C-alpha positions as a Python dict, from the first residue, in 0.01 Angstrom:
ca = {
    (1, 'M'): (0, 0, 0),
    (2, 'S'): (338, -7, 174),
    (3, 'N'): (577, -300, 203),
    (4, 'S'): (521, -304, 578),
    (5, 'Y'): (149, -359, 516),
    (6, 'W'): (216, -666, 304),
    (7, 'R'): (466, -799, 556),
    (8, 'R'): (205, -767, 831),
    (9, 'R'): (-52, -933, 609),
    (10, 'S'): (182, -1222, 539),
    (11, 'L'): (254, -1265, 909),
    (12, 'E'): (-119, -1271, 979),
    (13, 'Y'): (-158, -1558, 732),
    (14, 'E'): (125, -1745, 902),
    (15, 'R'): (-22, -1695, 1248),
    (16, 'E'): (-364, -1809, 1127),
    (17, 'L'): (-220, -2127, 976),
    (18, 'S'): (-25, -2195, 1294),
    (19, 'A'): (-338, -2153, 1506),
    (20, 'R'): (-531, -2388, 1279),
    (21, 'C'): (-247, -2639, 1299),
    (22, 'Q'): (-273, -2643, 1678),
    (23, 'S'): (-652, -2652, 1698),
    (24, 'E'): (-708, -2904, 1417),
    (25, 'L'): (-405, -3112, 1323),
    (26, 'E'): (-224, -3130, 1657),
    (27, 'A'): (-549, -3200, 1841),
    (28, 'E'): (-622, -3485, 1600),
    (29, 'L'): (-273, -3627, 1644),
    (30, 'A'): (-301, -3608, 2022),
    (31, 'K'): (-620, -3814, 2001),
    (32, 'Y'): (-451, -4076, 1780),
    (33, 'F'): (-151, -4111, 2011),
    (34, 'K'): (-380, -4143, 2313),
    (35, 'E'): (-589, -4410, 2141),
    (36, 'S'): (-280, -4608, 2041),
    (37, 'L'): (-138, -4596, 2392),
    (38, 'S'): (-471, -4718, 2529),
    (39, 'E'): (-473, -5018, 2294),
    (40, 'I'): (-113, -5109, 2379),
    (41, 'E'): (-191, -5084, 2751),
    (42, 'K'): (-492, -5315, 2703),
    (43, 'D'): (-267, -5577, 2539),
    (44, 'I'): (-19, -5554, 2827),
    (45, 'A'): (-296, -5574, 3088),
    (46, 'A'): (-438, -5884, 2913),
    (47, 'L'): (-97, -6053, 2917),
    (48, 'Y'): (-43, -5970, 3283),
    (49, 'G'): (-396, -6079, 3364),
    (50, 'K'): (-333, -6427, 3224),
    (51, 'F'): (23, -6500, 3332),
    (52, 'A'): (141, -6254, 3598),
    (53, 'R'): (177, -6336, 3966),
    (54, 'D'): (141, -6063, 4228),
    (55, 'N'): (92, -5811, 3942),
    (56, 'K'): (434, -5893, 3799),
    (57, 'L'): (528, -6097, 3494),
    (58, 'S'): (867, -6265, 3501),
    (59, 'Y'): (1085, -6243, 3192),
    (60, 'S'): (1107, -6622, 3175),
    (61, 'D'): (725, -6647, 3167),
    (62, 'A'): (712, -6381, 2897),
    (63, 'Q'): (957, -6586, 2689),
    (64, 'K'): (740, -6898, 2694),
    (65, 'L'): (592, -6995, 2358),
    (66, 'I'): (229, -6957, 2268),
    (67, 'R'): (82, -7276, 2126),
    (68, 'G'): (-215, -7443, 1961),
    (69, 'A'): (-525, -7241, 1884),
    (70, 'E'): (-382, -6919, 2029),
    (71, 'F'): (-80, -6937, 1797),
    (72, 'N'): (-288, -7024, 1491),
    (73, 'E'): (-534, -6744, 1557),
    (74, 'W'): (-253, -6492, 1611),
    (75, 'R'): (-69, -6598, 1294),
    (76, 'M'): (-381, -6594, 1077),
    (77, 'S'): (-492, -6251, 1198),
    (78, 'L'): (-141, -6109, 1150),
    (79, 'K'): (-113, -6245, 796),
    (80, 'E'): (-452, -6096, 710),
    (81, 'Y'): (-348, -5762, 859),
    (82, 'V'): (-25, -5751, 657),
    (83, 'A'): (-209, -5845, 338),
    (84, 'L'): (-466, -5567, 384),
    (85, 'S'): (-220, -5290, 471),
    (86, 'H'): (-114, -5061, 187),
    (87, 'T'): (171, -4872, 351),
    (88, 'N'): (511, -5024, 280),
    (89, 'S'): (685, -4934, 606),
    (90, 'K'): (966, -5103, 798),
    (91, 'I'): (711, -5179, 1067),
    (92, 'L'): (498, -5372, 819),
    (93, 'K'): (802, -5563, 696),
    (94, 'E'): (883, -5659, 1054),
    (95, 'L'): (525, -5775, 1108),
    (96, 'N'): (550, -5986, 794),
    (97, 'T'): (870, -6145, 924),
    (98, 'L'): (698, -6228, 1254),
    (99, 'A'): (401, -6379, 1067),
    (100, 'M'): (639, -6622, 894),
    (101, 'R'): (767, -6758, 1225),
    (102, 'S'): (672, -7112, 1319),
    (103, 'R'): (708, -7036, 1690),
    (104, 'I'): (660, -6719, 1888),
    (105, 'S'): (683, -6620, 2254),
    (106, 'R'): (433, -6429, 2462),
    (107, 'L'): (668, -6132, 2454),
    (108, 'E'): (697, -6145, 2074),
    (109, 'K'): (320, -6166, 2043),
    (110, 'L'): (287, -5858, 2261),
    (111, 'Y'): (545, -5681, 2047),
    (112, 'S'): (360, -5776, 1726),
    (113, 'D'): (38, -5636, 1871),
    (114, 'T'): (227, -5316, 1957),
    (115, 'L'): (367, -5294, 1604),
    (116, 'K'): (19, -5331, 1456),
    (117, 'E'): (-103, -5043, 1667),
    (118, 'L'): (193, -4826, 1565),
    (119, 'Q'): (137, -4913, 1199),
    (120, 'N'): (-222, -4795, 1240),
    (121, 'L'): (-98, -4480, 1412),
    (122, 'G'): (152, -4410, 1134),
    (123, 'E'): (-110, -4448, 863),
    (124, 'K'): (-352, -4210, 1037),
    (125, 'Y'): (-68, -3968, 1118),
    (126, 'D'): (48, -3965, 755),
    (127, 'K'): (-301, -3910, 615),
    (128, 'V'): (-417, -3635, 849),
    (129, 'A'): (-86, -3446, 814),
    (130, 'G'): (-92, -3475, 435),
    (131, 'D'): (-452, -3356, 416),
    (132, 'F'): (-378, -3056, 638),
    (133, 'L'): (-69, -2957, 441),
    (134, 'R'): (-264, -2977, 113),
    (135, 'T'): (-531, -2747, 256),
    (136, 'A'): (-270, -2507, 396),
    (137, 'Y'): (-87, -2485, 63),
    (138, 'T'): (-410, -2426, -130),
    (139, 'D'): (-530, -2156, 111),
    (140, 'R'): (-194, -1978, 110),
    (141, 'Y'): (-177, -1986, -269),
    (142, 'T'): (-532, -1856, -309),
    (143, 'R'): (-474, -1568, -70),
    (144, 'G'): (-148, -1481, -241),
    (145, 'V'): (-322, -1464, -577),
    (146, 'Y'): (-595, -1246, -428),
    (147, 'D'): (-336, -1008, -282),
    (148, 'L'): (-159, -976, -616),
    (149, 'A'): (-488, -909, -791),
    (150, 'T'): (-575, -644, -531),
    (151, 'V'): (-272, -435, -620),
    (152, 'G'): (-308, -490, -993),
    (153, 'K'): (-16, -728, -1036),
    (154, 'L'): (-230, -985, -1217),
    (155, 'E'): (-385, -895, -1550),
    (156, 'I'): (-524, -1237, -1646),
    (157, 'P'): (-720, -1497, -1447),
    (158, 'V'): (-498, -1739, -1257),
    (159, 'A'): (-579, -2108, -1249),
    (160, 'K'): (-650, -2286, -925),
    (161, 'V'): (-385, -2503, -765),
    (162, 'Q'): (-315, -2797, -991),
    (163, 'P'): (-324, -3128, -797),
    (164, 'A'): (-11, -3261, -971),
    (165, 'K'): (189, -2951, -877),
    (166, 'L'): (61, -2966, -520),
    (167, 'E'): (167, -3330, -485),
    (168, 'K'): (507, -3238, -627),
    (169, 'V'): (549, -2977, -354),
    (170, 'L'): (453, -3226, -82),
    (171, 'A'): (684, -3493, -226),
    (172, 'Q'): (977, -3254, -239),
    (173, 'R'): (1263, -3381, -27),
    (174, 'W'): (1446, -3139, 198),
    (175, 'A'): (1677, -3210, 491),
    (176, 'G'): (1678, -3577, 395),
    (177, 'G'): (1313, -3642, 313),
    (178, 'N'): (959, -3516, 275),
    (179, 'Y'): (691, -3498, 542),
    (180, 'S'): (576, -3860, 492),
    (181, 'T'): (931, -3995, 510),
    (182, 'R'): (989, -3816, 838),
    (183, 'I'): (657, -3931, 984),
    (184, 'W'): (741, -4296, 921),
    (185, 'K'): (1098, -4251, 1043),
    (186, 'N'): (964, -4117, 1374),
    (187, 'T'): (704, -4395, 1397),
    (188, 'E'): (966, -4663, 1334),
    (189, 'K'): (1190, -4505, 1597),
    (190, 'L'): (898, -4520, 1842),
    (191, 'S'): (851, -4891, 1772),
    (192, 'K'): (1212, -4960, 1873),
    (193, 'V'): (1180, -4746, 2186),
    (194, 'L'): (861, -4922, 2297),
    (195, 'K'): (1013, -5265, 2231),
    (196, 'S'): (1310, -5175, 2450),
    (197, 'T'): (1084, -5028, 2719),
    (198, 'I'): (866, -5340, 2734),
    (199, 'T'): (1162, -5580, 2734),
    (200, 'Q'): (1354, -5390, 3000),
    (201, 'G'): (1039, -5350, 3208),
    (202, 'L'): (985, -5726, 3213),
    (203, 'H'): (1351, -5785, 3295),
    (204, 'R'): (1312, -5551, 3594),
    (205, 'G'): (985, -5712, 3701),
    (206, 'L'): (781, -5394, 3671),
    (207, 'S'): (414, -5405, 3760),
    (208, 'V'): (162, -5343, 3484),
    (209, 'Q'): (102, -4993, 3621),
    (210, 'K'): (470, -4897, 3617),
    (211, 'L'): (527, -5047, 3274),
    (212, 'S'): (226, -4857, 3140),
    (213, 'A'): (361, -4536, 3293),
    (214, 'S'): (695, -4589, 3117),
    (215, 'L'): (521, -4646, 2784),
    (216, 'S'): (305, -4337, 2837),
    (217, 'K'): (618, -4127, 2889),
    (218, 'E'): (775, -4253, 2565),
    (219, 'M'): (452, -4197, 2370),
    (220, 'D'): (439, -3841, 2502),
    (221, 'V'): (794, -3776, 2383),
    (222, 'S'): (702, -3910, 2040),
    (223, 'Y'): (390, -3692, 2026),
    (224, 'K'): (599, -3383, 2106),
    (225, 'N'): (826, -3480, 1815),
    (226, 'A'): (515, -3513, 1598),
    (227, 'E'): (408, -3162, 1696),
    (228, 'R'): (745, -3018, 1599),
    (229, 'L'): (746, -3210, 1273),
    (230, 'V'): (408, -3086, 1153),
    (231, 'R'): (491, -2726, 1245),
    (232, 'T'): (818, -2746, 1052),
    (233, 'E'): (646, -2902, 752),
    (234, 'L'): (372, -2637, 764),
    (235, 'N'): (636, -2362, 749),
    (236, 'F'): (803, -2534, 452),
    (237, 'V'): (478, -2575, 256),
    (238, 'S'): (360, -2225, 341),
}
């Protein structure tokens, strides 16, 4: 078989993996981002519903402290959340810092709820991307072995992918980090962007609809970055 045949065969594998990435991984990520945005919007709508006037919440009202049972319930639930989370991200560290506060404003409570949702998003994002990359690597390796055997380049049976070697590939740092590092870097960047968007929106007196629209735009930008990231990581692993 000619070299051009094997080149075409290799390109077919790449195209198949890319198609699977779009139909499986990217579709799953899109669902996660949509769900997270929906939860954040619910928290904003609840805050506006309690304290806004004429569908607008003043910045001074947002800065007022939460007290009594509401504060105790928020603090207890946040401490429990931090204790149960297993991902040591900057977002989780920030949540832990907030949980230690003796006083907190309505705006800070909203931000902590947003951080919790982004922590959840990051954990799901990390897991589903890692699982897909493991499958992609295993499939690509298996097909490569089959191709070599087809042309008589392998004379002895070849072992399956060893889990330890696979994890070593996924942990390999390139361009400043591995896939998981980049996922959390992007998620942490999104947390800062959303905090700024919410704060500026309240300063400007945006309605809940306009603030939600601004957040939706930023989440969409982050999702597009997530798409590019997983495609780049797929090419690296492949």
